[in-house]
């Protein structure tokens, strides 16, 4: 069923397209619910939207970016370390906007790009600040939080500047050192449509190659929209990537090679599939010791592969380009999404939910108006404990395009972030393509301990107490309520706002991380509706 306030239609002539159509869902302003961030585009103009969970547009949004020849890409993170999420946009230039729509110092930064741009963010050098990763033709750039290109960057990828395709990279720690790596793929495609000299690269945070890289692909195999995927391990992270071999002259048959590499560049395995078009990047889920891969093609195939027992399912649907599958648990089953990018006489498309055995959910497909623009995103948008799915579609009527934002809620679905295995395009709002990654600036991790209804609201004594830097706060909520939890020092100064959102009845635990606190006595203040509860705590360094 639709969440109240949705679907939401937007201004004519603007379309959700490519990376900018992949919604980012998170709590940008640290309020009592999440927001939805995305970009709409028409020739020479981009509009950025931040939409509340009730369908209203956030104050100071939309933001207009003019003279944008190329369609935009979006990501989100706390770039300026002020405690709020910022909107990162790659269009004709690179932009960063605060949650209230104000452009940050140092931006925009002009980096010319001929093809489809991307943007991603990560703390590559483990210094506590985020870097911004983007592309300019055949050059890969890393910039700091004020828009300055980092030392060692850009790096130049093989091929002429205007004939190299670079899909979005994967980001994560491939080896055992503290810093992260960038896993990028590139394709050198000539004017005849023949692509060769395609590579997989892994770069260290300083722009140097990691040992064993780059790896050159077999002749004819290429990349266009396929990003690599990182499946992390303690000391054995692996890289998965799809590459495509087209069969000319009509290019309507494609062989996809799914390759698995160790972090040192050695090949682990290859699996081949054939479809009408190239396949997408590879969302991953790991459940009950089974590692499941999912990817789709245009127009008719969704593939679900089990690496543990070497089985492969081929289903109706697709995941081409930015419609790569989302993977999530709903009602105790793991589902893979698939999209039919056509509409019937009712102007509706189909969004399928398949389980790992290839069976559709009884409530599948969803039937939104319009054609899917990109992968859907899943989250607990309004903090009611249930799962929401967010997706943009495009609809053209009388030669006039427009975009529609859809938000569905799944009653009694009990959203669990740990079981949203691949919740959006690129896996997360940093666009890391790294399985199980949680952005470090994500709002604090609230752990439900029990769904039993307590007799009254209560705040437990923190444990441990006294504590050194980190302690846990447990509280009970008797009925649906707005809950605010804050920490004050002995003088009454507010030191931290931990929680500000609506809760269902139950028992919860939340960590308090007090890195910037001095030793001493502090007070936890919990407001539930109009009721005030408190506890005294002590920190000893």
JSON list of N, CA and C in Angstrom, two decimals, residues 21-69:
[
{"chain": "A", "resi": 21, "resn": "UNK", "atom": "N", "xyz": [18.48, 9.37, -10.60]},
{"chain": "A", "resi": 21, "resn": "UNK", "atom": "CA", "xyz": [17.18, 8.77, -10.35]},
{"chain": "A", "resi": 21, "resn": "UNK", "atom": "C", "xyz": [17.22, 7.76, -9.22]},
{"chain": "A", "resi": 22, "resn": "UNK", "atom": "N", "xyz": [18.40, 7.42, -8.75]},
{"chain": "A", "resi": 22, "resn": "UNK", "atom": "CA", "xyz": [18.56, 6.44, -7.67]},
{"chain": "A", "resi": 22, "resn": "UNK", "atom": "C", "xyz": [18.44, 7.17, -6.35]},
{"chain": "A", "resi": 23, "resn": "UNK", "atom": "N", "xyz": [17.30, 7.05, -5.70]},
{"chain": "A", "resi": 23, "resn": "UNK", "atom": "CA", "xyz": [17.01, 7.84, -4.52]},
{"chain": "A", "resi": 23, "resn": "UNK", "atom": "C", "xyz": [17.94, 7.50, -3.36]},
{"chain": "A", "resi": 24, "resn": "UNK", "atom": "N", "xyz": [18.28, 8.53, -2.57]},
{"chain": "A", "resi": 24, "resn": "UNK", "atom": "CA", "xyz": [19.00, 8.37, -1.32]},
{"chain": "A", "resi": 24, "resn": "UNK", "atom": "C", "xyz": [17.99, 8.59, -0.20]},
{"chain": "A", "resi": 25, "resn": "UNK", "atom": "N", "xyz": [17.87, 7.63, 0.71]},
{"chain": "A", "resi": 25, "resn": "UNK", "atom": "CA", "xyz": [16.92, 7.72, 1.81]},
{"chain": "A", "resi": 25, "resn": "UNK", "atom": "C", "xyz": [17.69, 7.69, 3.12]},
{"chain": "A", "resi": 26, "resn": "UNK", "atom": "N", "xyz": [17.66, 8.80, 3.86]},
{"chain": "A", "resi": 26, "resn": "UNK", "atom": "CA", "xyz": [18.35, 8.86, 5.15]},
{"chain": "A", "resi": 26, "resn": "UNK", "atom": "C", "xyz": [17.83, 10.06, 5.93]},
{"chain": "A", "resi": 27, "resn": "UNK", "atom": "N", "xyz": [18.31, 10.19, 7.15]},
{"chain": "A", "resi": 27, "resn": "UNK", "atom": "CA", "xyz": [17.88, 11.29, 8.02]},
{"chain": "A", "resi": 27, "resn": "UNK", "atom": "C", "xyz": [18.85, 12.45, 7.87]},
{"chain": "A", "resi": 28, "resn": "UNK", "atom": "N", "xyz": [18.59, 13.32, 6.91]},
{"chain": "A", "resi": 28, "resn": "UNK", "atom": "CA", "xyz": [19.50, 14.41, 6.60]},
{"chain": "A", "resi": 28, "resn": "UNK", "atom": "C", "xyz": [19.58, 15.44, 7.72]},
{"chain": "A", "resi": 29, "resn": "UNK", "atom": "N", "xyz": [18.45, 15.77, 8.34]},
{"chain": "A", "resi": 29, "resn": "UNK", "atom": "CA", "xyz": [18.42, 16.87, 9.31]},
{"chain": "A", "resi": 29, "resn": "UNK", "atom": "C", "xyz": [18.32, 16.40, 10.75]},
{"chain": "A", "resi": 30, "resn": "UNK", "atom": "N", "xyz": [18.52, 15.09, 10.98]},
{"chain": "A", "resi": 30, "resn": "UNK", "atom": "CA", "xyz": [18.47, 14.51, 12.32]},
{"chain": "A", "resi": 30, "resn": "UNK", "atom": "C", "xyz": [17.11, 14.78, 12.99]},
{"chain": "A", "resi": 31, "resn": "UNK", "atom": "N", "xyz": [16.05, 14.70, 12.20]},
{"chain": "A", "resi": 31, "resn": "UNK", "atom": "CA", "xyz": [14.70, 14.93, 12.69]},
{"chain": "A", "resi": 31, "resn": "UNK", "atom": "C", "xyz": [14.05, 13.61, 13.06]},
{"chain": "A", "resi": 32, "resn": "UNK", "atom": "N", "xyz": [12.72, 13.63, 13.22]},
{"chain": "A", "resi": 32, "resn": "UNK", "atom": "CA", "xyz": [12.01, 12.42, 13.63]},
{"chain": "A", "resi": 32, "resn": "UNK", "atom": "C", "xyz": [11.65, 11.49, 12.51]},
{"chain": "A", "resi": 33, "resn": "UNK", "atom": "N", "xyz": [12.14, 11.74, 11.30]},
{"chain": "A", "resi": 33, "resn": "UNK", "atom": "CA", "xyz": [11.91, 10.83, 10.19]},
{"chain": "A", "resi": 33, "resn": "UNK", "atom": "C", "xyz": [12.98, 11.05, 9.14]},
{"chain": "A", "resi": 34, "resn": "UNK", "atom": "N", "xyz": [13.01, 10.17, 8.14]},
{"chain": "A", "resi": 34, "resn": "UNK", "atom": "CA", "xyz": [14.00, 10.28, 7.07]},
{"chain": "A", "resi": 34, "resn": "UNK", "atom": "C", "xyz": [13.49, 11.18, 5.95]},
{"chain": "A", "resi": 35, "resn": "UNK", "atom": "N", "xyz": [14.43, 11.55, 5.07]},
{"chain": "A", "resi": 35, "resn": "UNK", "atom": "CA", "xyz": [14.10, 12.29, 3.87]},
{"chain": "A", "resi": 35, "resn": "UNK", "atom": "C", "xyz": [14.54, 11.50, 2.64]},
{"chain": "A", "resi": 36, "resn": "UNK", "atom": "N", "xyz": [13.99, 11.88, 1.48]},
{"chain": "A", "resi": 36, "resn": "UNK", "atom": "CA", "xyz": [14.33, 11.25, 0.20]},
{"chain": "A", "resi": 36, "resn": "UNK", "atom": "C", "xyz": [15.01, 12.31, -0.66]},
{"chain": "A", "resi": 37, "resn": "UNK", "atom": "N", "xyz": [16.23, 12.00, -1.11]},
{"chain": "A", "resi": 37, "resn": "UNK", "atom": "CA", "xyz": [16.99, 12.93, -1.93]},
{"chain": "A", "resi": 37, "resn": "UNK", "atom": "C", "xyz": [17.17, 12.34, -3.32]},
{"chain": "A", "resi": 38, "resn": "UNK", "atom": "N", "xyz": [16.97, 13.18, -4.35]},
{"chain": "A", "resi": 38, "resn": "UNK", "atom": "CA", "xyz": [17.15, 12.72, -5.73]},
{"chain": "A", "resi": 38, "resn": "UNK", "atom": "C", "xyz": [17.26, 13.93, -6.63]},
{"chain": "A", "resi": 39, "resn": "UNK", "atom": "N", "xyz": [17.58, 13.68, -7.90]},
{"chain": "A", "resi": 39, "resn": "UNK", "atom": "CA", "xyz": [17.72, 14.74, -8.90]},
{"chain": "A", "resi": 39, "resn": "UNK", "atom": "C", "xyz": [16.82, 14.46, -10.08]},
{"chain": "A", "resi": 40, "resn": "UNK", "atom": "N", "xyz": [16.22, 15.50, -10.62]},
{"chain": "A", "resi": 40, "resn": "UNK", "atom": "CA", "xyz": [15.48, 15.43, -11.88]},
{"chain": "A", "resi": 40, "resn": "UNK", "atom": "C", "xyz": [16.19, 16.32, -12.89]},
{"chain": "A", "resi": 41, "resn": "UNK", "atom": "N", "xyz": [16.07, 15.94, -14.17]},
{"chain": "A", "resi": 41, "resn": "UNK", "atom": "CA", "xyz": [16.89, 16.61, -15.19]},
{"chain": "A", "resi": 41, "resn": "UNK", "atom": "C", "xyz": [16.07, 16.87, -16.45]},
{"chain": "A", "resi": 42, "resn": "UNK", "atom": "N", "xyz": [16.32, 18.01, -17.06]},
{"chain": "A", "resi": 42, "resn": "UNK", "atom": "CA", "xyz": [15.91, 18.28, -18.44]},
{"chain": "A", "resi": 42, "resn": "UNK", "atom": "C", "xyz": [17.10, 18.94, -19.12]},
{"chain": "A", "resi": 43, "resn": "UNK", "atom": "N", "xyz": [17.11, 19.02, -20.43]},
{"chain": "A", "resi": 43, "resn": "UNK", "atom": "CA", "xyz": [18.29, 19.59, -21.10]},
{"chain": "A", "resi": 43, "resn": "UNK", "atom": "C", "xyz": [18.69, 20.94, -20.51]},
{"chain": "A", "resi": 44, "resn": "UNK", "atom": "N", "xyz": [19.93, 20.99, -20.03]},
{"chain": "A", "resi": 44, "resn": "UNK", "atom": "CA", "xyz": [20.54, 22.22, -19.50]},
{"chain": "A", "resi": 44, "resn": "UNK", "atom": "C", "xyz": [20.02, 22.65, -18.14]},
{"chain": "A", "resi": 45, "resn": "UNK", "atom": "N", "xyz": [19.28, 21.79, -17.44]},
{"chain": "A", "resi": 45, "resn": "UNK", "atom": "CA", "xyz": [18.81, 22.18, -16.11]},
{"chain": "A", "resi": 45, "resn": "UNK", "atom": "C", "xyz": [18.58, 20.95, -15.25]},
{"chain": "A", "resi": 46, "resn": "UNK", "atom": "N", "xyz": [19.00, 21.04, -13.99]},
{"chain": "A", "resi": 46, "resn": "UNK", "atom": "CA", "xyz": [18.80, 19.96, -13.02]},
{"chain": "A", "resi": 46, "resn": "UNK", "atom": "C", "xyz": [18.11, 20.54, -11.78]},
{"chain": "A", "resi": 47, "resn": "UNK", "atom": "N", "xyz": [17.14, 19.79, -11.24]},
{"chain": "A", "resi": 47, "resn": "UNK", "atom": "CA", "xyz": [16.49, 20.17, -9.99]},
{"chain": "A", "resi": 47, "resn": "UNK", "atom": "C", "xyz": [16.75, 19.09, -8.95]},
{"chain": "A", "resi": 48, "resn": "UNK", "atom": "N", "xyz": [17.18, 19.53, -7.77]},
{"chain": "A", "resi": 48, "resn": "UNK", "atom": "CA", "xyz": [17.46, 18.63, -6.66]},
{"chain": "A", "resi": 48, "resn": "UNK", "atom": "C", "xyz": [16.33, 18.74, -5.64]},
{"chain": "A", "resi": 49, "resn": "UNK", "atom": "N", "xyz": [15.84, 17.58, -5.20]},
{"chain": "A", "resi": 49, "resn": "UNK", "atom": "CA", "xyz": [14.72, 17.55, -4.26]},
{"chain": "A", "resi": 49, "resn": "UNK", "atom": "C", "xyz": [15.12, 16.84, -2.97]},
{"chain": "A", "resi": 50, "resn": "UNK", "atom": "N", "xyz": [14.61, 17.37, -1.86]},
{"chain": "A", "resi": 50, "resn": "UNK", "atom": "CA", "xyz": [14.66, 16.69, -0.57]},
{"chain": "A", "resi": 50, "resn": "UNK", "atom": "C", "xyz": [13.22, 16.64, -0.07]},
{"chain": "A", "resi": 51, "resn": "UNK", "atom": "N", "xyz": [12.68, 15.42, 0.04]},
{"chain": "A", "resi": 51, "resn": "UNK", "atom": "CA", "xyz": [11.26, 15.21, 0.31]},
{"chain": "A", "resi": 51, "resn": "UNK", "atom": "C", "xyz": [11.11, 14.53, 1.66]},
{"chain": "A", "resi": 52, "resn": "UNK", "atom": "N", "xyz": [10.23, 15.08, 2.52]},
{"chain": "A", "resi": 52, "resn": "UNK", "atom": "CA", "xyz": [9.95, 14.49, 3.82]},
{"chain": "A", "resi": 52, "resn": "UNK", "atom": "C", "xyz": [9.10, 13.22, 3.68]},
{"chain": "A", "resi": 53, "resn": "UNK", "atom": "N", "xyz": [9.00, 12.48, 4.78]},
{"chain": "A", "resi": 53, "resn": "UNK", "atom": "CA", "xyz": [8.28, 11.20, 4.75]},
{"chain": "A", "resi": 53, "resn": "UNK", "atom": "C", "xyz": [6.78, 11.38, 4.57]},
{"chain": "A", "resi": 54, "resn": "UNK", "atom": "N", "xyz": [6.26, 12.61, 4.73]},
{"chain": "A", "resi": 54, "resn": "UNK", "atom": "CA", "xyz": [4.84, 12.85, 4.51]},
{"chain": "A", "resi": 54, "resn": "UNK", "atom": "C", "xyz": [4.55, 13.39, 3.11]},
{"chain": "A", "resi": 55, "resn": "UNK", "atom": "N", "xyz": [5.58, 13.46, 2.25]},
{"chain": "A", "resi": 55, "resn": "UNK", "atom": "CA", "xyz": [5.41, 13.94, 0.90]},
{"chain": "A", "resi": 55, "resn": "UNK", "atom": "C", "xyz": [5.62, 15.43, 0.71]},
{"chain": "A", "resi": 56, "resn": "UNK", "atom": "N", "xyz": [5.88, 16.16, 1.79]},
{"chain": "A", "resi": 56, "resn": "UNK", "atom": "CA", "xyz": [6.15, 17.59, 1.66]},
{"chain": "A", "resi": 56, "resn": "UNK", "atom": "C", "xyz": [7.61, 17.82, 1.27]},
{"chain": "A", "resi": 57, "resn": "UNK", "atom": "N", "xyz": [7.86, 18.94, 0.60]},
{"chain": "A", "resi": 57, "resn": "UNK", "atom": "CA", "xyz": [9.21, 19.29, 0.16]},
{"chain": "A", "resi": 57, "resn": "UNK", "atom": "C", "xyz": [9.91, 20.04, 1.29]},
{"chain": "A", "resi": 58, "resn": "UNK", "atom": "N", "xyz": [11.16, 19.68, 1.58]},
{"chain": "A", "resi": 58, "resn": "UNK", "atom": "CA", "xyz": [11.91, 20.32, 2.65]},
{"chain": "A", "resi": 58, "resn": "UNK", "atom": "C", "xyz": [12.13, 21.80, 2.34]},
{"chain": "A", "resi": 59, "resn": "UNK", "atom": "N", "xyz": [12.26, 22.59, 3.39]},
{"chain": "A", "resi": 59, "resn": "UNK", "atom": "CA", "xyz": [12.48, 24.03, 3.24]},
{"chain": "A", "resi": 59, "resn": "UNK", "atom": "C", "xyz": [13.76, 24.29, 2.45]},
{"chain": "A", "resi": 60, "resn": "UNK", "atom": "N", "xyz": [13.71, 25.28, 1.56]},
{"chain": "A", "resi": 60, "resn": "UNK", "atom": "CA", "xyz": [14.82, 25.70, 0.69]},
{"chain": "A", "resi": 60, "resn": "UNK", "atom": "C", "xyz": [15.06, 24.75, -0.49]},
{"chain": "A", "resi": 61, "resn": "UNK", "atom": "N", "xyz": [14.24, 23.73, -0.62]},
{"chain": "A", "resi": 61, "resn": "UNK", "atom": "CA", "xyz": [14.32, 22.82, -1.76]},
{"chain": "A", "resi": 61, "resn": "UNK", "atom": "C", "xyz": [13.06, 22.98, -2.60]},
{"chain": "A", "resi": 62, "resn": "UNK", "atom": "N", "xyz": [13.09, 22.71, -3.91]},
{"chain": "A", "resi": 62, "resn": "UNK", "atom": "CA", "xyz": [14.21, 22.17, -4.68]},
{"chain": "A", "resi": 62, "resn": "UNK", "atom": "C", "xyz": [15.30, 23.22, -4.93]},
{"chain": "A", "resi": 63, "resn": "UNK", "atom": "N", "xyz": [16.48, 22.72, -5.23]},
{"chain": "A", "resi": 63, "resn": "UNK", "atom": "CA", "xyz": [17.62, 23.55, -5.61]},
{"chain": "A", "resi": 63, "resn": "UNK", "atom": "C", "xyz": [17.83, 23.40, -7.11]},
{"chain": "A", "resi": 64, "resn": "UNK", "atom": "N", "xyz": [17.99, 24.50, -7.81]},
{"chain": "A", "resi": 64, "resn": "UNK", "atom": "CA", "xyz": [18.22, 24.48, -9.25]},
{"chain": "A", "resi": 64, "resn": "UNK", "atom": "C", "xyz": [19.70, 24.56, -9.57]},
{"chain": "A", "resi": 65, "resn": "UNK", "atom": "N", "xyz": [20.14, 23.75, -10.51]},
{"chain": "A", "resi": 65, "resn": "UNK", "atom": "CA", "xyz": [21.48, 23.86, -11.09]},
{"chain": "A", "resi": 65, "resn": "UNK", "atom": "C", "xyz": [21.29, 24.09, -12.58]},
{"chain": "A", "resi": 66, "resn": "UNK", "atom": "N", "xyz": [21.77, 25.21, -13.06]},
{"chain": "A", "resi": 66, "resn": "UNK", "atom": "CA", "xyz": [21.57, 25.58, -14.45]},
{"chain": "A", "resi": 66, "resn": "UNK", "atom": "C", "xyz": [22.78, 25.18, -15.31]},
{"chain": "A", "resi": 67, "resn": "UNK", "atom": "N", "xyz": [22.54, 25.14, -16.62]},
{"chain": "A", "resi": 67, "resn": "UNK", "atom": "CA", "xyz": [23.60, 24.84, -17.59]},
{"chain": "A", "resi": 67, "resn": "UNK", "atom": "C", "xyz": [24.25, 23.49, -17.32]},
{"chain": "A", "resi": 68, "resn": "UNK", "atom": "N", "xyz": [23.42, 22.49, -17.08]},
{"chain": "A", "resi": 68, "resn": "UNK", "atom": "CA", "xyz": [23.91, 21.13, -16.83]},
{"chain": "A", "resi": 68, "resn": "UNK", "atom": "C", "xyz": [23.65, 20.28, -18.06]},
{"chain": "A", "resi": 69, "resn": "UNK", "atom": "N", "xyz": [24.67, 20.11, -18.85]},
{"chain": "A", "resi": 69, "resn": "UNK", "atom": "CA", "xyz": [24.54, 19.34, -20.10]},
{"chain": "A", "resi": 69, "resn": "UNK", "atom": "C", "xyz": [24.35, 17.86, -19.82]}
]
